[in-house]
Coordinates of C-alpha atoms in Angstrom, one line a residue:
Chain Z
M1 CA -208.7 119.7 203.2
R2 CA -208.6 117.1 205.7
Y3 CA -208.3 113.6 204.3
A4 CA -208.8 110.1 205.9
I5 CA -208.2 106.8 204.8
V6 CA -210.6 103.5 206.2
G7 CA -208.1 101.1 205.6
T8 CA -204.5 101.4 205.5
G9 CA -203.8 98.4 202.9
A10 CA -202.2 98.3 199.4
I11 CA -204.4 101.0 198.6
G12 CA -205.3 102.9 201.1
G13 CA -202.0 103.0 201.9
Y14 CA -200.7 104.1 199.0
Y15 CA -202.6 107.2 198.1
G16 CA -202.7 108.3 201.8
G17 CA -199.1 107.9 201.8
M18 CA -198.6 109.4 199.0
L19 CA -201.0 112.4 199.9
S20 CA -199.5 113.1 203.1
R21 CA -195.7 112.6 201.9
A22 CA -197.4 116.1 199.6
G23 CA -198.3 118.0 203.0
H24 CA -201.3 117.1 203.1
D25 CA -203.2 116.5 206.2
V26 CA -204.1 112.7 206.3
S27 CA -205.3 110.3 209.2
F28 CA -204.7 107.1 208.9
L29 CA -207.9 104.3 210.7
L30 CA -205.5 101.2 211.3
R31 CA -206.6 97.7 213.3
S32 CA -203.7 95.4 213.0
D33 CA -200.5 97.9 212.2
Y34 CA -201.6 100.2 214.4
E35 CA -198.7 99.6 217.0
Y36 CA -196.0 99.8 214.2
V37 CA -197.3 102.4 212.0
R38 CA -197.8 104.3 215.3
V39 CA -194.8 103.6 216.5
H40 CA -192.2 103.4 212.8
G41 CA -194.3 105.4 211.1
L42 CA -195.3 104.5 207.5
H43 CA -193.0 103.0 204.0
I44 CA -193.8 103.1 200.9
K45 CA -191.5 101.2 198.8
S46 CA -192.9 101.9 195.1
C47 CA -191.5 101.4 191.8
N48 CA -190.9 105.3 191.3
G49 CA -189.4 105.8 194.6
D50 CA -189.2 104.4 198.0
F51 CA -190.1 106.5 200.6
T52 CA -190.4 106.3 204.1
L53 CA -193.3 108.4 206.6
P54 CA -191.5 108.3 210.1
R55 CA -194.6 109.9 211.9
V56 CA -198.5 109.4 210.5
K57 CA -201.6 110.3 212.3
A58 CA -202.9 106.6 213.1
F59 CA -205.9 105.5 214.6
R60 CA -207.7 102.8 216.1
S61 CA -210.8 104.4 215.4
T62 CA -212.7 106.7 213.3
A63 CA -214.9 108.4 216.5
D64 CA -210.8 109.5 217.3
I65 CA -210.2 111.1 214.1
G66 CA -213.6 113.4 213.7
P67 CA -215.2 115.0 210.6
V68 CA -212.4 115.3 208.0
D69 CA -213.4 116.7 204.0
V70 CA -212.7 113.7 201.9
V71 CA -213.1 109.8 203.2
L72 CA -211.3 107.6 201.2
V73 CA -213.1 104.4 201.6
C74 CA -210.2 101.5 200.8
I75 CA -211.2 98.9 202.1
K76 CA -212.4 95.3 200.3
T77 CA -216.2 95.4 199.9
T78 CA -216.8 92.5 201.5
G79 CA -216.5 94.4 204.9
N80 CA -218.7 97.5 203.5
H81 CA -221.4 96.5 206.3
Q82 CA -219.1 98.0 208.4
L83 CA -219.5 101.1 207.0
A84 CA -222.7 102.1 208.8
T85 CA -221.1 102.4 212.1
L86 CA -217.1 103.4 210.9
L87 CA -218.4 106.6 208.8
P88 CA -220.5 108.9 210.9
P89 CA -217.8 110.3 213.3
L90 CA -215.5 111.1 210.3
L91 CA -218.4 113.4 208.6
H92 CA -219.8 116.6 208.4
K93 CA -222.1 118.1 206.2
D94 CA -220.3 118.3 203.2
T95 CA -217.7 115.6 203.4
L96 CA -216.8 113.7 200.6
I97 CA -216.7 110.2 200.5
L98 CA -214.5 108.0 197.5
L99 CA -214.9 104.6 197.4
I100 CA -211.9 103.0 196.5
Q101 CA -213.4 99.9 195.7
N102 CA -213.9 97.1 192.6
G103 CA -217.6 96.9 191.2
I104 CA -220.7 97.3 190.7
G105 CA -223.6 99.0 192.9
P106 CA -221.7 100.5 196.6
E107 CA -222.2 103.4 196.0
P108 CA -226.3 102.9 195.7
D109 CA -225.8 100.9 198.7
L110 CA -224.1 103.5 201.1
Q111 CA -225.9 106.6 199.9
A112 CA -229.1 104.5 201.5
I113 CA -227.7 104.8 204.8
F114 CA -226.3 108.3 204.4
P115 CA -228.7 109.6 201.8
S116 CA -227.4 113.7 202.6
A117 CA -223.7 111.9 202.1
N118 CA -221.8 113.3 199.1
I119 CA -219.9 109.9 197.4
A120 CA -218.2 109.9 194.6
A121 CA -215.9 106.2 193.0
G122 CA -212.5 105.8 192.8
L123 CA -211.5 103.4 190.2
A124 CA -207.9 102.6 190.7
F125 CA -205.4 100.8 188.1
I126 CA -202.8 99.7 189.8
C127 CA -200.5 96.9 191.2
S128 CA -199.8 97.3 194.9
A129 CA -199.5 94.8 198.1
H130 CA -199.7 95.2 201.5
E131 CA -195.9 93.3 202.4
S132 CA -195.9 93.7 206.1
A133 CA -197.4 95.7 209.4
G134 CA -196.5 99.4 208.2
V135 CA -195.3 98.4 204.2
I136 CA -196.8 99.0 201.2
N137 CA -195.1 97.8 197.7
H138 CA -196.6 99.3 195.1
Q139 CA -195.4 97.3 191.5
A140 CA -196.8 99.1 188.9
Y141 CA -199.6 101.8 187.8
G142 CA -200.9 103.6 190.3
H143 CA -203.2 106.0 188.1
I144 CA -207.0 106.8 189.5
N145 CA -210.2 107.8 187.6
I146 CA -212.7 109.4 189.7
G147 CA -216.2 109.5 189.3
N148 CA -218.9 111.6 190.7
Y149 CA -222.4 109.7 191.8
S150 CA -223.8 112.4 194.0
C151 CA -221.6 115.5 195.3
T152 CA -223.8 118.7 194.5
D153 CA -220.2 120.4 195.2
S154 CA -217.8 119.7 191.8
T155 CA -215.1 121.6 193.5
L156 CA -214.8 119.5 195.9
I157 CA -214.0 116.8 193.7
S158 CA -211.5 119.0 191.4
N159 CA -209.7 120.4 194.4
V160 CA -209.5 116.2 195.5
I161 CA -208.2 115.5 191.9
D162 CA -205.7 118.9 192.2
N163 CA -204.5 117.2 195.5
M164 CA -203.3 114.6 194.2
C165 CA -201.6 115.1 191.0
D166 CA -200.1 117.5 192.8
A167 CA -199.1 114.3 195.3
G168 CA -198.1 112.2 192.2
I169 CA -200.8 110.7 191.4
K170 CA -202.5 110.7 188.1
A171 CA -206.2 110.9 188.9
V172 CA -208.8 112.3 185.8
S173 CA -212.3 112.9 185.9
V174 CA -215.1 110.8 184.9
D175 CA -218.5 109.5 184.2
Y176 CA -219.2 107.7 187.2
K177 CA -221.6 104.5 185.4
E178 CA -219.5 104.4 182.6
A179 CA -215.9 104.2 184.4
R180 CA -218.0 101.2 186.9
W181 CA -218.4 99.2 183.7
K182 CA -215.1 99.7 181.9
K183 CA -213.3 98.5 185.0
T184 CA -215.8 95.6 185.0
V185 CA -214.6 94.4 181.5
W186 CA -211.6 93.7 183.1
N187 CA -212.6 92.3 186.7
M188 CA -215.5 89.7 186.1
P189 CA -213.9 87.1 183.8
F190 CA -210.4 87.6 184.5
N191 CA -210.5 88.1 188.8
G192 CA -212.8 84.3 188.9
M193 CA -211.3 82.6 185.9
T194 CA -208.3 82.6 188.2
V195 CA -209.9 81.5 191.0
A196 CA -211.9 79.2 189.5
L197 CA -209.2 77.4 187.1
D198 CA -206.1 78.4 190.2
T199 CA -204.5 80.1 187.5
T200 CA -203.0 83.2 185.9
T201 CA -204.0 85.7 183.4
D202 CA -201.1 85.2 181.2
R203 CA -202.0 81.1 181.6
L204 CA -206.0 81.7 180.3
L205 CA -204.9 84.4 177.9
A206 CA -202.6 81.7 176.1
C207 CA -205.0 78.4 175.5
R208 CA -207.0 79.4 172.9
S209 CA -210.3 77.5 174.8
T210 CA -209.9 79.8 177.5
R211 CA -208.8 83.6 175.4
C212 CA -212.3 82.3 174.0
L213 CA -214.5 82.0 176.6
I214 CA -212.5 85.7 178.4
R215 CA -213.6 87.6 175.4
E216 CA -217.4 86.2 175.3
M217 CA -217.6 87.1 179.2
M218 CA -216.3 90.6 178.2
L219 CA -218.8 90.7 175.5
E220 CA -221.5 89.4 178.3
V221 CA -220.0 92.8 180.6
V222 CA -220.3 94.9 177.8
G223 CA -224.0 93.8 176.4
A224 CA -225.0 94.6 180.1
A225 CA -223.5 98.1 180.2
R226 CA -224.9 98.8 176.7
A227 CA -228.5 97.8 178.0
L228 CA -227.9 100.3 180.8
G229 CA -226.9 102.7 178.5
I230 CA -223.1 103.0 178.5
D231 CA -223.5 103.4 174.5
S232 CA -219.5 104.1 174.3
L233 CA -218.3 100.1 175.4
D234 CA -218.2 97.9 172.7
E235 CA -216.2 94.9 171.1
T236 CA -213.1 97.0 170.6
F237 CA -213.0 97.0 174.0
A238 CA -212.7 93.7 174.9
D239 CA -210.0 93.3 172.5
K240 CA -208.3 96.0 173.7
M241 CA -208.5 94.5 177.6
I242 CA -207.2 91.6 175.9
A243 CA -204.2 92.7 174.3
D244 CA -203.7 94.8 177.2
T245 CA -203.6 92.2 179.2
I246 CA -201.2 90.3 176.5
A247 CA -198.4 92.6 177.0
M248 CA -199.1 92.8 180.8
P249 CA -196.3 90.1 183.1
P250 CA -198.5 87.6 184.3
Y251 CA -200.9 88.4 187.3
L252 CA -203.3 87.1 190.0
P253 CA -206.1 89.5 190.2
S254 CA -207.2 91.0 193.7
M255 CA -210.0 87.9 194.3
K256 CA -207.1 85.5 193.8
L257 CA -205.2 86.7 196.1
D258 CA -208.1 86.4 198.8
F259 CA -208.8 83.5 198.0
D260 CA -205.7 81.9 198.4
N261 CA -205.3 84.1 201.3
R262 CA -208.4 82.9 202.9
R263 CA -209.8 85.7 202.7
P264 CA -213.5 85.8 201.6
M265 CA -213.8 86.9 198.2
E266 CA -215.5 90.0 196.8
I267 CA -218.4 88.2 194.6
D268 CA -221.4 90.2 195.5
Y269 CA -219.7 93.1 194.0
L270 CA -218.3 92.0 191.4
Y271 CA -220.9 89.0 190.2
T272 CA -223.7 89.0 192.2
R273 CA -224.8 92.7 191.3
P274 CA -224.4 93.5 188.1
I275 CA -225.6 90.3 187.1
A276 CA -228.8 91.8 188.4
E277 CA -228.3 94.8 187.1
A278 CA -228.5 93.4 183.8
R279 CA -231.0 91.5 184.5
K280 CA -233.2 94.3 185.6
A281 CA -232.5 95.7 181.7
G282 CA -233.4 92.6 180.3
F283 CA -230.1 91.4 179.6
D284 CA -228.5 88.0 180.2
M285 CA -225.4 87.2 181.7
P286 CA -225.1 83.0 181.2
R287 CA -221.1 82.7 181.3
L288 CA -221.0 84.9 184.3
A289 CA -223.5 83.6 185.8
M290 CA -221.9 80.9 185.5
L291 CA -218.8 81.6 187.4
E292 CA -220.4 83.3 190.1
A293 CA -221.8 79.8 191.1
Q294 CA -218.1 78.1 191.1
L295 CA -216.9 80.9 193.0
R296 CA -219.8 80.5 195.6
F297 CA -219.1 77.0 195.9
L298 CA -215.2 77.6 196.3
Q299 CA -215.9 79.7 198.9
S300 CA -218.3 77.2 200.6
Q301 CA -215.7 74.8 200.5
H302 CA -213.6 77.2 202.3
T303 CA -215.2 78.2 205.6
Chain X
M1 CA -221.1 33.4 170.1
R2 CA -217.2 34.0 169.8
Y3 CA -216.9 37.6 171.9
A4 CA -214.5 39.8 172.1
I5 CA -213.1 42.1 175.0
V6 CA -211.1 45.3 173.5
G7 CA -209.7 46.7 176.6
T8 CA -209.7 44.8 179.3
G9 CA -210.2 47.1 182.4
A10 CA -213.3 48.5 185.1
I11 CA -215.6 47.9 182.5
G12 CA -214.3 45.1 179.3
G13 CA -212.7 43.3 182.6
Y14 CA -216.6 43.2 184.4
Y15 CA -218.9 42.5 181.1
G16 CA -216.5 40.2 179.9
G17 CA -215.6 37.9 183.0
M18 CA -219.3 37.6 183.7
L19 CA -219.9 36.2 180.1
S20 CA -216.8 34.2 180.7
R21 CA -217.7 33.0 183.5
A22 CA -221.2 31.8 182.2
G23 CA -219.2 29.5 179.9
H24 CA -219.2 31.7 176.8
D25 CA -216.2 32.4 174.1
V26 CA -214.7 34.8 175.2
S27 CA -211.2 36.2 174.4
F28 CA -209.7 39.5 175.9
L29 CA -207.5 42.1 174.7
L30 CA -204.9 43.5 177.3
R31 CA -201.6 45.3 177.3
S32 CA -200.2 46.4 180.3
D33 CA -202.0 43.1 182.6
Y34 CA -201.4 40.7 179.9
E35 CA -198.1 38.7 181.3
Y36 CA -200.2 38.8 184.7
V37 CA -203.4 37.4 183.3
R38 CA -201.7 35.0 181.1
V39 CA -200.4 33.5 184.2
H40 CA -203.4 34.4 186.7
G41 CA -206.3 34.6 185.3
L42 CA -208.8 37.2 186.0
H43 CA -210.2 38.6 189.3
I44 CA -213.2 39.9 189.6
K45 CA -214.0 41.3 192.8
S46 CA -217.8 41.8 193.0
C47 CA -220.6 43.6 195.5
N48 CA -222.4 40.7 193.8
G49 CA -220.0 38.3 195.2
D50 CA -216.4 38.0 193.6
F51 CA -215.1 35.4 191.8
T52 CA -211.9 34.1 189.9
L53 CA -211.4 33.2 186.3
P54 CA -208.0 31.4 186.9
R55 CA -207.7 30.4 183.0
V56 CA -209.1 33.1 180.2
K57 CA -208.2 33.2 176.7
A58 CA -205.4 36.2 177.1
F59 CA -204.4 38.3 173.8
R60 CA -201.7 41.3 173.4
S61 CA -203.0 41.8 169.2
T62 CA -206.3 41.1 168.0
A63 CA -204.5 39.5 165.2
D64 CA -204.4 36.6 167.3
I65 CA -207.8 36.5 168.2
G66 CA -209.4 36.5 165.3
P67 CA -212.9 36.4 164.0
V68 CA -215.9 36.9 166.4
D69 CA -219.4 37.8 166.6
V70 CA -219.7 39.9 169.1
V71 CA -216.4 42.5 169.6
L72 CA -217.4 44.6 172.9
V73 CA -215.5 48.0 172.9
C74 CA -214.3 48.9 176.1
I75 CA -211.6 51.7 175.9
K76 CA -212.3 55.0 176.5
T77 CA -213.2 57.0 173.3
T78 CA -209.9 58.6 174.0
G79 CA -208.5 55.9 172.2
N80 CA -211.2 55.3 169.4
H81 CA -208.6 56.3 166.3
Q82 CA -206.9 52.5 167.2
L83 CA -210.2 51.0 166.2
A84 CA -209.1 51.7 162.4
T85 CA -206.0 49.0 162.9
L86 CA -207.8 47.5 166.1
L87 CA -211.1 45.5 164.8
P88 CA -210.4 44.8 161.1
P89 CA -209.2 40.9 162.2
L90 CA -212.2 40.7 164.8
L91 CA -214.5 41.1 161.8
H92 CA -216.0 39.0 159.8
K93 CA -219.0 39.8 157.6
D94 CA -221.8 40.1 160.3
T95 CA -219.8 40.9 163.4
L96 CA -221.8 43.5 165.8
I97 CA -219.8 45.9 167.2
L98 CA -220.5 46.8 170.8
L99 CA -219.8 51.0 172.2
I100 CA -219.6 50.2 175.4
Q101 CA -218.5 54.1 175.7
N102 CA -219.9 57.4 177.6
G103 CA -221.0 60.5 174.8
I104 CA -221.7 61.5 172.1
G105 CA -220.8 60.1 168.3
P106 CA -218.7 57.4 168.8
E107 CA -221.3 55.6 166.7
P108 CA -221.0 57.7 163.4
D109 CA -217.4 57.8 163.6
L110 CA -217.0 54.2 163.4
Q111 CA -219.4 53.8 160.7
A112 CA -217.6 56.4 158.2
I113 CA -214.5 54.0 158.8
F114 CA -216.6 50.4 158.9
P115 CA -219.4 51.3 156.7
S116 CA -220.8 47.8 156.3
A117 CA -220.4 47.2 160.4
N118 CA -223.1 46.4 162.4
I119 CA -223.2 48.7 165.3
A120 CA -224.6 49.3 168.4
A121 CA -224.3 51.6 172.2
G122 CA -223.8 50.2 174.9
L123 CA -224.6 52.5 177.8
A124 CA -223.6 51.1 181.2
F125 CA -225.0 52.0 184.8
I126 CA -221.7 50.6 186.9
C127 CA -219.4 51.7 189.5
S128 CA -216.0 49.4 188.8
A129 CA -212.3 50.2 188.9
H130 CA -209.0 48.5 187.0
E131 CA -207.9 48.0 191.0
S132 CA -204.6 46.4 189.6
A133 CA -203.0 43.8 187.4
G134 CA -206.1 41.5 186.5
V135 CA -207.9 42.4 189.8
I136 CA -211.5 44.3 188.7
N137 CA -213.0 45.8 191.4
H138 CA -217.2 45.9 190.8
Q139 CA -218.8 48.3 193.2
A140 CA -222.0 48.6 192.6
Y141 CA -224.6 48.6 189.5
G142 CA -223.5 47.2 186.4
H143 CA -227.1 46.9 184.1
I144 CA -226.8 47.7 180.6
N145 CA -228.7 49.3 178.3
I146 CA -228.1 48.4 174.5
G147 CA -229.0 50.4 171.5
N148 CA -229.1 49.5 168.3
Y149 CA -227.5 52.0 165.3
S150 CA -226.9 50.3 162.5
C151 CA -226.8 46.4 162.9
T152 CA -229.4 45.1 160.0
D153 CA -230.0 41.4 162.0
S154 CA -231.6 42.4 165.0
T155 CA -231.6 38.9 165.8
L156 CA -227.9 39.2 166.6
I157 CA -228.7 42.4 169.8
S158 CA -231.4 40.2 171.1
N159 CA -229.4 36.6 171.0
V160 CA -226.5 39.6 173.1
I161 CA -229.1 40.6 176.0
D162 CA -230.3 37.1 176.4
N163 CA -226.3 35.7 177.0
M164 CA -225.9 38.8 178.9
C165 CA -229.3 38.1 181.1
D166 CA -228.2 34.8 181.2
A167 CA -224.7 35.4 182.6
G168 CA -225.9 37.7 185.6
I169 CA -225.8 41.7 183.9
K170 CA -229.1 43.1 182.7
A171 CA -229.4 43.8 179.6
V172 CA -232.1 45.7 177.9
S173 CA -233.2 47.6 174.2
V174 CA -233.4 50.8 174.6
D175 CA -233.7 53.3 172.0
Y176 CA -229.7 54.5 170.5
K177 CA -230.7 58.3 170.2
E178 CA -232.8 58.6 173.6
A179 CA -230.1 56.3 175.4
R180 CA -227.3 58.1 174.3
W181 CA -228.4 61.7 175.7
K182 CA -230.4 60.8 178.6
K183 CA -226.7 59.5 179.9
T184 CA -225.6 62.6 178.8
V185 CA -227.8 64.4 180.7
W186 CA -225.7 63.2 183.8
N187 CA -222.9 63.0 182.5
M188 CA -221.4 66.3 180.6
P189 CA -223.0 68.5 183.7
F190 CA -221.2 66.2 186.2
N191 CA -217.9 64.3 184.9
G192 CA -216.8 68.1 183.7
M193 CA -218.2 70.6 187.3
T194 CA -216.1 67.7 189.5
V195 CA -212.7 67.8 187.5
A196 CA -213.0 71.8 187.5
L197 CA -213.8 72.4 190.8
D198 CA -212.1 69.8 192.4
T199 CA -215.0 67.7 194.3
T200 CA -217.8 65.4 194.3
T201 CA -220.7 65.1 192.9
D202 CA -222.4 65.3 196.7
R203 CA -220.5 68.8 197.6
L204 CA -221.7 70.4 194.4
L205 CA -225.3 69.5 195.3
A206 CA -225.0 69.7 199.0
C207 CA -224.5 73.9 197.1
R208 CA -226.9 76.0 196.8
S209 CA -225.2 77.6 193.7
T210 CA -224.0 74.8 192.4
R211 CA -226.8 72.7 192.1
C212 CA -229.1 75.3 190.5
L213 CA -226.2 75.3 187.8
I214 CA -226.0 71.7 187.7
R215 CA -229.6 71.8 187.4
E216 CA -229.5 74.4 183.9
M217 CA -226.7 72.4 183.0
M218 CA -228.9 69.8 182.9
L219 CA -231.8 71.4 180.8
E220 CA -229.6 72.2 178.5
V221 CA -228.6 68.7 177.8
V222 CA -232.5 68.2 177.6
G223 CA -233.5 71.1 175.5
A224 CA -230.1 70.2 173.2
A225 CA -231.5 66.4 172.5
R226 CA -235.4 67.7 172.6
A227 CA -234.1 69.9 169.4
L228 CA -232.9 67.2 167.7
G229 CA -236.5 65.4 168.3
I230 CA -236.4 63.3 171.3
D231 CA -239.2 64.5 172.7
S232 CA -239.2 62.0 175.8
L233 CA -237.0 64.0 178.1
D234 CA -238.1 66.6 179.8
E235 CA -237.4 68.6 183.3
T236 CA -238.8 66.1 185.3
F237 CA -235.7 63.9 184.2
A238 CA -233.5 66.6 185.4
D239 CA -234.9 66.6 188.3
K240 CA -234.8 62.7 188.7
M241 CA -231.0 63.0 187.6
I242 CA -229.9 65.3 190.5
A243 CA -232.5 63.5 193.6
D244 CA -231.4 60.0 192.5
T245 CA -227.8 61.8 193.0
I246 CA -228.1 62.6 196.1
A247 CA -229.0 59.1 196.9
M248 CA -225.8 57.8 195.8
P249 CA -222.9 58.1 197.9
P250 CA -220.6 60.7 197.1
Y251 CA -219.0 60.1 193.3
L252 CA -215.8 60.3 191.4
P253 CA -216.7 60.1 187.7
S254 CA -214.8 59.1 185.3
M255 CA -213.4 62.1 183.8
K256 CA -212.7 63.2 187.8
L257 CA -210.6 59.6 188.0
D258 CA -208.9 60.4 184.6
F259 CA -207.6 63.3 185.1
D260 CA -206.5 62.9 188.9
N261 CA -204.9 59.7 187.2
R262 CA -203.3 62.1 184.4
R263 CA -205.2 60.2 182.3
P264 CA -206.2 62.3 178.6
M265 CA -210.3 63.3 179.5
E266 CA -212.7 62.2 176.9
I267 CA -213.9 66.1 176.1
D268 CA -214.3 65.4 172.5
Y269 CA -217.3 62.6 172.5
L270 CA -218.6 64.6 176.2
Y271 CA -218.8 68.1 175.2
T272 CA -217.1 69.2 171.6
R273 CA -219.4 67.0 170.0
P274 CA -223.0 67.1 171.5
I275 CA -222.4 70.5 171.6
A276 CA -221.5 70.8 167.8
E277 CA -224.7 68.6 167.3
A278 CA -226.7 70.7 169.4
R279 CA -225.7 73.9 167.5
K280 CA -226.5 72.2 164.4
A281 CA -230.0 71.6 164.9
G282 CA -230.0 75.9 166.7
F283 CA -229.4 74.7 169.9
D284 CA -226.8 76.5 172.4
M285 CA -225.3 75.4 175.1
P286 CA -223.2 78.2 176.8
R287 CA -222.9 76.7 180.5
L288 CA -221.3 73.3 178.9
A289 CA -219.5 75.2 176.1
M290 CA -217.6 77.7 178.6
L291 CA -217.5 73.8 180.8
E292 CA -215.7 72.4 177.9
A293 CA -213.9 75.4 177.2
Q294 CA -212.1 75.3 181.4
L295 CA -211.6 71.4 181.1
R296 CA -209.8 72.2 177.8
F297 CA -207.1 74.6 179.7
L298 CA -207.2 72.2 182.9
Q299 CA -206.0 69.3 180.2
S300 CA -203.6 71.7 178.8
Q301 CA -202.0 72.2 182.3
H302 CA -201.3 68.5 182.7
T303 CA -199.6 68.2 179.4

């Protein structure tokens, strides 16, 4: 299968690089790194062993790539308005678009633009950073959960999962809605709170007041998910997330890195959208709505 | 009447200075400013005209002051644990203790220590700062609302109000409970939010998200007050507070000044106590409880 990577950063560089190393046909869309990667290739520093791809298919525009079988969308959701123009050259009638992004709602929004597209969600559990031009630093984890949103051909998704597993990426098929909300249980409290209080996950959990608050926020997400019919989520999942995070090294979530580097934050898909979805189902998220307001304020002070 | 000022800072220095200038017998309790004030007196820079008191009754301990008729307690509530030992030398059987402090609950707590004491609350509306040793800078406003908490002799309170008015301080008698909660409508949102987001009142109100949040927080205080039987407070009061604040110059609330100067914040009486009082009456304040947790976290990072 032909793959295209839209957004060759921390996420796209790693997953695209792994597929490419395994011999798959992978085309990379690049912006600022284009010249470097065209000449020097892509370097993946990885906790599982570094590797270099001296020659990769590097492109500046999706028109030069042409139609592919699978598109991995690995840009931040703050850039999703570009997908309406970026994607069409990559699509044939059966192309699978896999959105490896955070938050709630990017799939229905994309479907509204491409009504007949095959869309799936990729929930990546990975610590990875774009270190410099053409250099990706994969620090920990790396597995990916794939949830089918609107792909009518389930073998297409199985094939992608098989390709990934063959390439050394732990990929599994999961329920789309449950997977997105499960990841949101962690994302909503920690992304915003590390920004609002300029801190790290470990410090938030070391203070009794914020540890309780983080748990209350997680329970707001669990409550929202349950109001939306996802019965598998409950209090024990929140407690597991907190225990897992205490066991992790101090961590700066992606929104904190975005804020510190003066990039726009993913407030729309990580806060506004899930809060609105929950409200439609009659469930209120007062603490996370307050956090959203604080993030909007901090964002406005940057610009 | 003999007055004692416990805490000769921005508030105590101003009100004590005004009473002293008008010829009242005022003794000042001082700590770090003692040597300076003993030699050079007290200087009040005021928007209504500067003045100097070249000789004031300056003391290092309340034992040296002895019994007085009125004690103005002008320390921060974070120091209220000292009152159990500071006050006894100042009290005769009819002494009025006027707590010129922020928050909810200092009067019942003091009453528990001094069951037969005459206690009243002073709600000061003033912009004033302790500029340097013996120098107080009174920038704006200055009126004070006096609410009787447990004083059995109402003429005592009237006399204090008369003394203050004669000395050029606008003082009026108000309902104790209503007055404390009214001031809290402004104090809870703005004190904490300027600290949490490291900003000023005007910026919080210029951003639509935080302006809405500030209003929701004010409505939490209004709701709590109403649950506690204060029917005079409603939505229109919150809207008036917001309109008044928009008309003010950019303002750093006292808690923000405390935090920036690494002094302890008045979290107990400004957050924990009103939230607990409201909860006892069956009313929840989720946003302000979240702000309290954020403040506890920020406080813990300072120490």
